PDB file of C-alpha atoms in Angstrom:
ATOM      1  CA  MET A   1     -41.699 -98.962 -79.931  1.00  0.00           C
ATOM      2  CA  PRO A   2     -44.838 -96.769 -79.934  1.00  0.00           C
ATOM      3  CA  THR A   3     -45.406 -94.618 -82.994  1.00  0.00           C
ATOM      4  CA  PRO A   4     -45.342 -90.801 -82.622  1.00  0.00           C
ATOM      5  CA  PRO A   5     -48.675 -88.934 -82.434  1.00  0.00           C
ATOM      6  CA  HIS A   6     -50.424 -88.354 -85.773  1.00  0.00           C
ATOM      7  CA  THR A   7     -48.363 -91.082 -87.445  1.00  0.00           C
ATOM      8  CA  ILE A   8     -50.346 -93.115 -89.975  1.00  0.00           C
ATOM      9  CA  ARG A   9     -49.854 -96.746 -89.016  1.00  0.00           C
ATOM     10  CA  VAL A  10     -49.618 -99.045 -92.030  1.00  0.00           C
ATOM     11  CA  ALA A  11     -49.807-102.838 -92.210  1.00  0.00           C
ATOM     12  CA  ILE A  12     -48.695-104.735 -95.324  1.00  0.00           C
ATOM     13  CA  VAL A  13     -49.908-108.146 -96.508  1.00  0.00           C
ATOM     14  CA  ASP A  14     -48.147-109.942 -99.368  1.00  0.00           C
ATOM     15  CA  ASN A  15     -47.275-113.618 -99.820  1.00  0.00           C
ATOM     16  CA  ASP A  16     -43.841-112.736-101.279  1.00  0.00           C
ATOM     17  CA  PRO A  17     -41.259-111.807 -98.598  1.00  0.00           C
ATOM     18  CA  TYR A  18     -39.247-109.835-101.142  1.00  0.00           C
ATOM     19  CA  ALA A  19     -42.360-107.894-102.134  1.00  0.00           C
ATOM     20  CA  LEU A  20     -43.033-107.192 -98.456  1.00  0.00           C
ATOM     21  CA  PHE A  21     -39.539-105.748 -98.130  1.00  0.00           C
ATOM     22  CA  GLY A  22     -40.045-103.605-101.201  1.00  0.00           C
ATOM     23  CA  LEU A  23     -43.462-102.351-100.135  1.00  0.00           C
ATOM     24  CA  ALA A  24     -42.150-101.469 -96.676  1.00  0.00           C
ATOM     25  CA  ALA A  25     -39.401 -99.437 -98.351  1.00  0.00           C
ATOM     26  CA  GLN A  26     -42.004 -97.684-100.509  1.00  0.00           C
ATOM     27  CA  VAL A  27     -44.039 -96.732 -97.443  1.00  0.00           C
ATOM     28  CA  LYS A  28     -40.883 -95.484 -95.694  1.00  0.00           C
ATOM     29  CA  ALA A  29     -40.134 -93.347 -98.737  1.00  0.00           C
ATOM     30  CA  CYS A  30     -43.512 -91.664 -98.293  1.00  0.00           C
ATOM     31  CA  GLY A  31     -42.091 -89.685 -95.370  1.00  0.00           C
ATOM     32  CA  PRO A  32     -42.030 -89.611 -91.574  1.00  0.00           C
ATOM     33  CA  ARG A  33     -45.838 -89.428 -91.311  1.00  0.00           C
ATOM     34  CA  PHE A  34     -46.041 -93.114 -92.195  1.00  0.00           C
ATOM     35  CA  ALA A  35     -44.858 -96.128 -90.187  1.00  0.00           C
ATOM     36  CA  VAL A  36     -45.103 -99.820 -91.056  1.00  0.00           C
ATOM     37  CA  ILE A  37     -46.209-101.443 -87.796  1.00  0.00           C
ATOM     38  CA  TRP A  38     -46.314-105.031 -89.058  1.00  0.00           C
ATOM     39  CA  GLN A  39     -46.103-107.216 -92.150  1.00  0.00           C
ATOM     40  CA  SER A  40     -47.641-110.598 -92.905  1.00  0.00           C
ATOM     41  CA  GLU A  41     -47.459-113.206 -95.647  1.00  0.00           C
ATOM     42  CA  LEU A  42     -50.737-114.857 -94.570  1.00  0.00           C
ATOM     43  CA  GLY A  43     -54.234-113.439 -94.757  1.00  0.00           C
ATOM     44  CA  ALA A  44     -55.392-115.287 -91.634  1.00  0.00           C
ATOM     45  CA  VAL A  45     -52.570-113.804 -89.555  1.00  0.00           C
ATOM     46  CA  ALA A  46     -53.221-110.347 -90.976  1.00  0.00           C
ATOM     47  CA  PHE A  47     -56.910-110.631 -90.136  1.00  0.00           C
ATOM     48  CA  GLN A  48     -56.151-111.396 -86.485  1.00  0.00           C
ATOM     49  CA  LYS A  49     -53.597-108.596 -86.172  1.00  0.00           C
ATOM     50  CA  ALA A  50     -55.824-106.048 -87.883  1.00  0.00           C
ATOM     51  CA  LEU A  51     -58.674-106.652 -85.439  1.00  0.00           C
ATOM     52  CA  ASP A  52     -56.504-106.824 -82.334  1.00  0.00           C
ATOM     53  CA  PRO A  53     -56.675-103.382 -80.624  1.00  0.00           C
ATOM     54  CA  ARG A  54     -52.994-103.724 -79.706  1.00  0.00           C
ATOM     55  CA  THR A  55     -51.895-104.097 -83.344  1.00  0.00           C
ATOM     56  CA  ALA A  56     -54.732-102.480 -85.305  1.00  0.00           C
ATOM     57  CA  PRO A  57     -53.389-100.260 -88.129  1.00  0.00           C
ATOM     58  CA  ASP A  58     -54.899 -97.180 -89.691  1.00  0.00           C
ATOM     59  CA  VAL A  59     -54.502 -98.695 -93.161  1.00  0.00           C
ATOM     60  CA  VAL A  60     -53.880-102.200 -94.490  1.00  0.00           C
ATOM     61  CA  LEU A  61     -52.080-102.455 -97.834  1.00  0.00           C
ATOM     62  CA  VAL A  62     -53.153-105.803 -99.313  1.00  0.00           C
ATOM     63  CA  ASP A  63     -51.722-107.709-102.291  1.00  0.00           C
ATOM     64  CA  MET A  64     -54.377-109.377-104.446  1.00  0.00           C
ATOM     65  CA  SER A  65     -52.991-112.931-104.381  1.00  0.00           C
ATOM     66  CA  LEU A  66     -52.099-114.388-100.984  1.00  0.00           C
ATOM     67  CA  THR A  67     -51.097-117.918-100.036  1.00  0.00           C
ATOM     68  CA  ASP A  68     -54.196-118.778 -98.001  1.00  0.00           C
ATOM     69  CA  MET A  69     -56.831-116.506 -99.552  1.00  0.00           C
ATOM     70  CA  GLN A  70     -57.391-113.794-102.118  1.00  0.00           C
ATOM     71  CA  GLY A  71     -56.794-110.148-101.251  1.00  0.00           C
ATOM     72  CA  PRO A  72     -60.446-109.119-101.761  1.00  0.00           C
ATOM     73  CA  ASP A  73     -61.564-111.886 -99.397  1.00  0.00           C
ATOM     74  CA  LEU A  74     -59.254-110.615 -96.658  1.00  0.00           C
ATOM     75  CA  CYS A  75     -60.511-107.070 -97.179  1.00  0.00           C
ATOM     76  CA  ALA A  76     -64.136-108.233 -96.972  1.00  0.00           C
ATOM     77  CA  GLN A  77     -63.459-110.102 -93.721  1.00  0.00           C
ATOM     78  CA  ILE A  78     -61.841-107.047 -92.163  1.00  0.00           C
ATOM     79  CA  ARG A  79     -64.496-104.628 -93.420  1.00  0.00           C
ATOM     80  CA  ARG A  80     -67.350-106.700 -91.979  1.00  0.00           C
ATOM     81  CA  ARG A  81     -65.824-106.230 -88.536  1.00  0.00           C
ATOM     82  CA  SER A  82     -64.101-102.850 -88.745  1.00  0.00           C
ATOM     83  CA  ARG A  83     -65.520 -99.404 -89.377  1.00  0.00           C
ATOM     84  CA  THR A  84     -62.169 -97.672 -88.778  1.00  0.00           C
ATOM     85  CA  ILE A  85     -59.454 -99.421 -90.820  1.00  0.00           C
ATOM     86  CA  GLY A  86     -58.689 -98.160 -94.312  1.00  0.00           C
ATOM     87  CA  LEU A  87     -58.168-100.871 -96.936  1.00  0.00           C
ATOM     88  CA  ILE A  88     -56.057-100.457-100.071  1.00  0.00           C
ATOM     89  CA  GLY A  89     -55.408-103.175-102.615  1.00  0.00           C
ATOM     90  CA  ILE A  90     -52.089-103.273-104.462  1.00  0.00           C
ATOM     91  CA  THR A  91     -51.204-105.303-107.531  1.00  0.00           C
ATOM     92  CA  SER A  92     -48.617-105.661-110.256  1.00  0.00           C
ATOM     93  CA  ARG A  93     -51.401-106.540-112.716  1.00  0.00           C
ATOM     94  CA  PRO A  94     -53.772-104.076-114.416  1.00  0.00           C
ATOM     95  CA  VAL A  95     -55.859-102.552-111.634  1.00  0.00           C
ATOM     96  CA  GLU A  96     -59.116-103.039-113.550  1.00  0.00           C
ATOM     97  CA  GLN A  97     -58.701-106.790-113.118  1.00  0.00           C
ATOM     98  CA  TYR A  98     -59.440-106.516-109.397  1.00  0.00           C
ATOM     99  CA  ARG A  99     -61.445-103.305-109.238  1.00  0.00           C
ATOM    100  CA  ASP A 100     -64.940-104.801-108.844  1.00  0.00           C
ATOM    101  CA  PRO A 101     -63.976-107.453-106.242  1.00  0.00           C
ATOM    102  CA  MET A 102     -62.225-104.788-104.172  1.00  0.00           C
ATOM    103  CA  ILE A 103     -65.223-102.462-104.349  1.00  0.00           C
ATOM    104  CA  GLU A 104     -67.447-105.337-103.245  1.00  0.00           C
ATOM    105  CA  ALA A 105     -65.038-106.066-100.380  1.00  0.00           C
ATOM    106  CA  GLY A 106     -65.389-102.547 -98.976  1.00  0.00           C
ATOM    107  CA  ALA A 107     -61.895-101.312 -99.834  1.00  0.00           C
ATOM    108  CA  GLN A 108     -61.139 -97.624-100.267  1.00  0.00           C
ATOM    109  CA  GLY A 109     -59.046 -98.056-103.389  1.00  0.00           C
ATOM    110  CA  LEU A 110     -56.701-100.113-105.528  1.00  0.00           C
ATOM    111  CA  VAL A 111     -53.234 -99.057-106.724  1.00  0.00           C
ATOM    112  CA  GLY A 112     -50.469-100.480-108.877  1.00  0.00           C
ATOM    113  CA  LYS A 113     -47.119-101.540-107.407  1.00  0.00           C
ATOM    114  CA  ARG A 114     -45.291 -98.997-109.607  1.00  0.00           C
ATOM    115  CA  ILE A 115     -47.018 -96.148-107.797  1.00  0.00           C
ATOM    116  CA  SER A 116     -44.775 -93.216-106.856  1.00  0.00           C
ATOM    117  CA  PRO A 117     -44.051 -92.384-103.190  1.00  0.00           C
ATOM    118  CA  GLN A 118     -46.011 -89.145-103.532  1.00  0.00           C
ATOM    119  CA  SER A 119     -49.062 -90.913-104.910  1.00  0.00           C
ATOM    120  CA  LEU A 120     -48.807 -93.727-102.360  1.00  0.00           C
ATOM    121  CA  ALA A 121     -48.615 -91.171 -99.546  1.00  0.00           C
ATOM    122  CA  HIS A 122     -51.727 -89.495-100.942  1.00  0.00           C
ATOM    123  CA  ALA A 123     -53.584 -92.828-101.104  1.00  0.00           C
ATOM    124  CA  LEU A 124     -52.561 -93.915 -97.602  1.00  0.00           C
ATOM    125  CA  ALA A 125     -53.572 -90.582 -96.114  1.00  0.00           C
ATOM    126  CA  GLN A 126     -56.981 -90.623 -97.789  1.00  0.00           C
ATOM    127  CA  ALA A 127     -57.721 -94.176 -96.652  1.00  0.00           C
ATOM    128  CA  ALA A 128     -56.462 -93.486 -93.122  1.00  0.00           C
ATOM    129  CA  HIS A 129     -58.914 -90.596 -92.893  1.00  0.00           C
ATOM    130  CA  GLY A 130     -61.747 -92.834 -94.019  1.00  0.00           C
ATOM    131  CA  GLU A 131     -62.056 -91.496 -97.538  1.00  0.00           C
ATOM    132  CA  PRO A 132     -61.979 -93.360-100.868  1.00  0.00           C
ATOM    133  CA  ILE A 133     -58.906 -92.900-103.025  1.00  0.00           C
ATOM    134  CA  THR A 134     -59.309 -90.507-105.930  1.00  0.00           C
ATOM    135  CA  ALA A 135     -57.648 -91.134-109.306  1.00  0.00           C
ATOM    136  CA  ILE A 136     -53.857 -91.018-109.156  1.00  0.00           C
ATOM    137  CA  ALA A 137     -51.830 -90.685-112.333  1.00  0.00           C
ATOM    138  CA  THR A 138     -48.186 -91.720-112.527  1.00  0.00           C
ATOM    139  CA  PRO A 139     -45.561 -90.026-114.698  1.00  0.00           C
ATOM    140  CA  ALA A 140     -44.694 -93.378-116.268  1.00  0.00           C
ATOM    141  CA  ALA A 141     -48.167 -94.174-117.498  1.00  0.00           C
ATOM    142  CA  PRO A 142     -51.124 -92.124-118.731  1.00  0.00           C
ATOM    143  CA  SER A 143     -53.641 -94.472-117.137  1.00  0.00           C
ATOM    144  CA  PRO A 144     -54.483 -94.027-113.461  1.00  0.00           C
ATOM    145  CA  THR A 145     -52.996 -96.327-110.812  1.00  0.00           C
ATOM    146  CA  ALA A 146     -56.029 -95.813-108.640  1.00  0.00           C
ATOM    147  CA  THR A 147     -59.571 -95.745-109.942  1.00  0.00           C
ATOM    148  CA  PRO A 148     -61.954 -92.801-109.390  1.00  0.00           C
ATOM    149  CA  ALA A 149     -64.066 -92.855-106.255  1.00  0.00           C
ATOM    150  CA  SER A 150     -66.819 -90.997-104.509  1.00  0.00           C
ATOM    151  CA  SER A 151     -67.287 -90.820-100.749  1.00  0.00           C
ATOM    152  CA  SER A 152     -71.023 -90.224-101.029  1.00  0.00           C
ATOM    153  CA  SER A 153     -71.964 -92.675-103.753  1.00  0.00           C
ATOM    154  CA  THR A 154     -73.907 -95.830-102.891  1.00  0.00           C
ATOM    155  CA  ASP A 155     -73.045 -97.486-106.187  1.00  0.00           C
ATOM    156  CA  ASP A 156     -71.378-100.846-105.547  1.00  0.00           C
ATOM    157  CA  ARG A 157     -69.152-100.196-108.557  1.00  0.00           C
ATOM    158  CA  THR A 158     -67.583 -97.124-106.948  1.00  0.00           C
ATOM    159  CA  PHE A 159     -65.011 -97.090-104.153  1.00  0.00           C
ATOM    160  CA  GLN A 160     -66.583 -95.695-101.003  1.00  0.00           C
ATOM    161  CA  SER A 161     -65.596 -94.208 -97.663  1.00  0.00           C
ATOM    162  CA  ILE A 162     -64.971 -96.533 -94.743  1.00  0.00           C
ATOM    163  CA  ALA A 163     -68.307 -95.591 -93.155  1.00  0.00           C
ATOM    164  CA  ALA A 164     -70.323 -96.122 -96.345  1.00  0.00           C
ATOM    165  CA  SER A 165     -68.616 -99.392 -97.261  1.00  0.00           C
ATOM    166  CA  PHE A 166     -69.051-100.767 -93.715  1.00  0.00           C
ATOM    167  CA  VAL A 167     -72.797-100.151 -93.881  1.00  0.00           C
ATOM    168  CA  ARG A 168     -73.105-101.595 -97.391  1.00  0.00           C
ATOM    169  CA  VAL A 169     -71.051-104.719 -96.746  1.00  0.00           C
ATOM    170  CA  ASN A 170     -72.936-105.495 -93.549  1.00  0.00           C
ATOM    171  CA  ALA A 171     -76.356-104.686 -94.980  1.00  0.00           C
ATOM    172  CA  GLY A 172     -76.228-107.945 -96.909  1.00  0.00           C
ATOM    173  CA  ARG A 173     -75.445-109.882 -93.713  1.00  0.00           C
ATOM    174  CA  THR A 174     -78.674-108.774 -92.062  1.00  0.00           C
ATOM    175  CA  ARG A 175     -80.808-109.147 -95.184  1.00  0.00           C
ATOM    176  CA  GLY A 176     -79.410-112.460 -96.363  1.00  0.00           C
ATOM    177  CA  THR A 177     -81.594-114.708 -94.221  1.00  0.00           C
ATOM    178  CA  THR A 178     -84.720-113.372 -95.970  1.00  0.00           C
ATOM    179  CA  LEU A 179     -83.957-115.295 -99.159  1.00  0.00           C
ATOM    180  CA  SER A 180     -86.954-117.242-100.379  1.00  0.00           C
ATOM    181  CA  ASP A 181     -86.765-121.000-100.904  1.00  0.00           C
ATOM    182  CA  HIS A 182     -86.762-120.508-104.692  1.00  0.00           C
ATOM    183  CA  GLU A 183     -83.985-117.918-104.494  1.00  0.00           C
ATOM    184  CA  ARG A 184     -81.852-120.227-102.356  1.00  0.00           C
ATOM    185  CA  GLU A 185     -82.567-123.165-104.668  1.00  0.00           C
ATOM    186  CA  ALA A 186     -81.485-121.189-107.750  1.00  0.00           C
ATOM    187  CA  LEU A 187     -78.236-120.111-106.100  1.00  0.00           C
ATOM    188  CA  ALA A 188     -77.582-123.658-104.887  1.00  0.00           C
ATOM    189  CA  LEU A 189     -77.927-125.001-108.430  1.00  0.00           C
ATOM    190  CA  TYR A 190     -75.546-122.342-109.745  1.00  0.00           C
ATOM    191  CA  ALA A 191     -73.142-123.263-106.956  1.00  0.00           C
ATOM    192  CA  ASP A 192     -73.288-126.863-108.217  1.00  0.00           C
ATOM    193  CA  GLY A 193     -72.057-125.656-111.599  1.00  0.00           C
ATOM    194  CA  LEU A 194     -75.305-125.571-113.581  1.00  0.00           C
ATOM    195  CA  LYS A 195     -75.866-122.969-116.294  1.00  0.00           C
ATOM    196  CA  THR A 196     -78.924-120.708-116.392  1.00  0.00           C
ATOM    197  CA  ALA A 197     -80.857-122.879-118.868  1.00  0.00           C
ATOM    198  CA  GLN A 198     -80.103-125.973-116.767  1.00  0.00           C
ATOM    199  CA  VAL A 199     -81.237-124.221-113.601  1.00  0.00           C
ATOM    200  CA  ALA A 200     -84.487-123.256-115.345  1.00  0.00           C
ATOM    201  CA  THR A 201     -85.087-126.846-116.466  1.00  0.00           C
ATOM    202  CA  ARG A 202     -84.325-128.279-113.026  1.00  0.00           C
ATOM    203  CA  MET A 203     -86.656-125.814-111.324  1.00  0.00           C
ATOM    204  CA  GLY A 204     -89.368-126.074-113.982  1.00  0.00           C
ATOM    205  CA  ILE A 205     -89.442-122.331-114.684  1.00  0.00           C
ATOM    206  CA  THR A 206     -88.375-120.004-117.488  1.00  0.00           C
ATOM    207  CA  VAL A 207     -84.886-118.567-117.943  1.00  0.00           C
ATOM    208  CA  SER A 208     -86.218-115.057-117.276  1.00  0.00           C
ATOM    209  CA  SER A 209     -87.730-116.274-114.007  1.00  0.00           C
ATOM    210  CA  VAL A 210     -84.363-117.673-112.971  1.00  0.00           C
ATOM    211  CA  GLN A 211     -82.732-114.331-113.736  1.00  0.00           C
ATOM    212  CA  THR A 212     -85.381-112.567-111.661  1.00  0.00           C
ATOM    213  CA  LEU A 213     -84.695-114.888-108.716  1.00  0.00           C
ATOM    214  CA  VAL A 214     -80.964-114.254-108.995  1.00  0.00           C
ATOM    215  CA  ASN A 215     -81.394-110.475-109.192  1.00  0.00           C
ATOM    216  CA  ARG A 216     -83.652-110.463-106.127  1.00  0.00           C
ATOM    217  CA  ALA A 217     -81.182-112.627-104.210  1.00  0.00           C
ATOM    218  CA  LYS A 218     -78.279-110.344-105.156  1.00  0.00           C
ATOM    219  CA  THR A 219     -80.201-107.303-103.914  1.00  0.00           C
ATOM    220  CA  LYS A 220     -81.052-108.955-100.595  1.00  0.00           C
ATOM    221  CA  LEU A 221     -77.460-110.089-100.082  1.00  0.00           C
ATOM    222  CA  GLY A 222     -75.927-106.771-101.067  1.00  0.00           C
ATOM    223  CA  ALA A 223     -74.017-108.567-103.841  1.00  0.00           C
ATOM    224  CA  SER A 224     -73.187-107.032-107.214  1.00  0.00           C
ATOM    225  CA  SER A 225     -72.496-110.325-109.015  1.00  0.00           C
ATOM    226  CA  LEU A 226     -73.684-113.924-109.019  1.00  0.00           C
ATOM    227  CA  PRO A 227     -70.316-115.318-107.844  1.00  0.00           C
ATOM    228  CA  GLN A 228     -70.329-112.901-104.919  1.00  0.00           C
ATOM    229  CA  ALA A 229     -73.894-113.892-103.995  1.00  0.00           C
ATOM    230  CA  ILE A 230     -72.915-117.571-104.007  1.00  0.00           C
ATOM    231  CA  ARG A 231     -69.808-116.820-101.932  1.00  0.00           C
ATOM    232  CA  ILE A 232     -71.867-114.909 -99.340  1.00  0.00           C
ATOM    233  CA  CYS A 233     -74.402-117.730 -99.105  1.00  0.00           C
ATOM    234  CA  THR A 234     -71.650-120.319 -98.772  1.00  0.00           C
ATOM    235  CA  GLU A 235     -69.967-118.360 -95.970  1.00  0.00           C
ATOM    236  CA  ARG A 236     -73.261-118.104 -94.081  1.00  0.00           C
ATOM    237  CA  ARG A 237     -74.325-121.666 -94.886  1.00  0.00           C
ATOM    238  CA  LEU A 238     -77.567-120.380 -96.402  1.00  0.00           C
ATOM    239  CA  LEU A 239     -77.424-123.084 -99.075  1.00  0.00           C
ATOM    240  CA  ALA A 240     -76.754-125.964 -96.678  1.00  0.00           C
ATOM    241  CA  SER A 241     -80.468-126.422 -95.904  1.00  0.00           C
ATOM    242  CA  VAL A 242     -81.216-126.617 -99.627  1.00  0.00           C
ATOM    243  CA  ALA A 243     -78.774-129.507-100.001  1.00  0.00           C
ATOM    244  CA  ASP A 244     -80.325-131.238 -96.977  1.00  0.00           C
ATOM    245  CA  GLU A 245     -83.825-130.849 -98.420  1.00  0.00           C
ATOM    246  CA  GLN A 246     -82.728-132.288-101.774  1.00  0.00           C
ATOM    247  CA  GLN A 247     -81.360-135.390-100.040  1.00  0.00           C
ATOM    248  CA  VAL A 248     -84.645-136.128 -98.234  1.00  0.00           C
TER     249      VAL A 248
END
């Protein structure tokens, strides 16, 4: 059944079927403006549905721990390909635990599962309109259930608008192939589990030089952490040639 005009279409992703039921009820309690158009327990299925024009939602509400991938990874995959879908993380754990990964993934905000219907409606509406979610306080707790955001900030540690996060997330994709051989080698050694001092010894350079290489690589990739830089390189197979060279 088609949704009425001006309805905010919401998709929910959670690996727990009971949690899906509960989240759908929470969205319904937000009022007639909101409609759950589909639910999924698997990130891969959600990814396909989100990018299909026939089933694309206005907002995807994503749990942080899924069966086949992590919530931030799903959000990053969607954001790289969509400049229109709002992304909101939801968790029963302290929101600060996932804040940075969700910012890196291009999400518009992160909320706790105890969020009130009024606050959830506010968050969904903001994300659906392309804006980052501002701080939301709940009556039950003095701490916010959504972290502060700015729609104009370019700081990777701040939730951004859909437009800004789309540009930032994809900027790394176009810049990533410009990594130097030394930058790729350093990241490859970290990916193999070596510590900074070990990387320095293996490469025959100082620890500070290794840190410089890593910082330059992070900037080129649009990454805000070493693990994220390694993950980006792994996804794009930028480290595969390093492994091949080391085997020659």
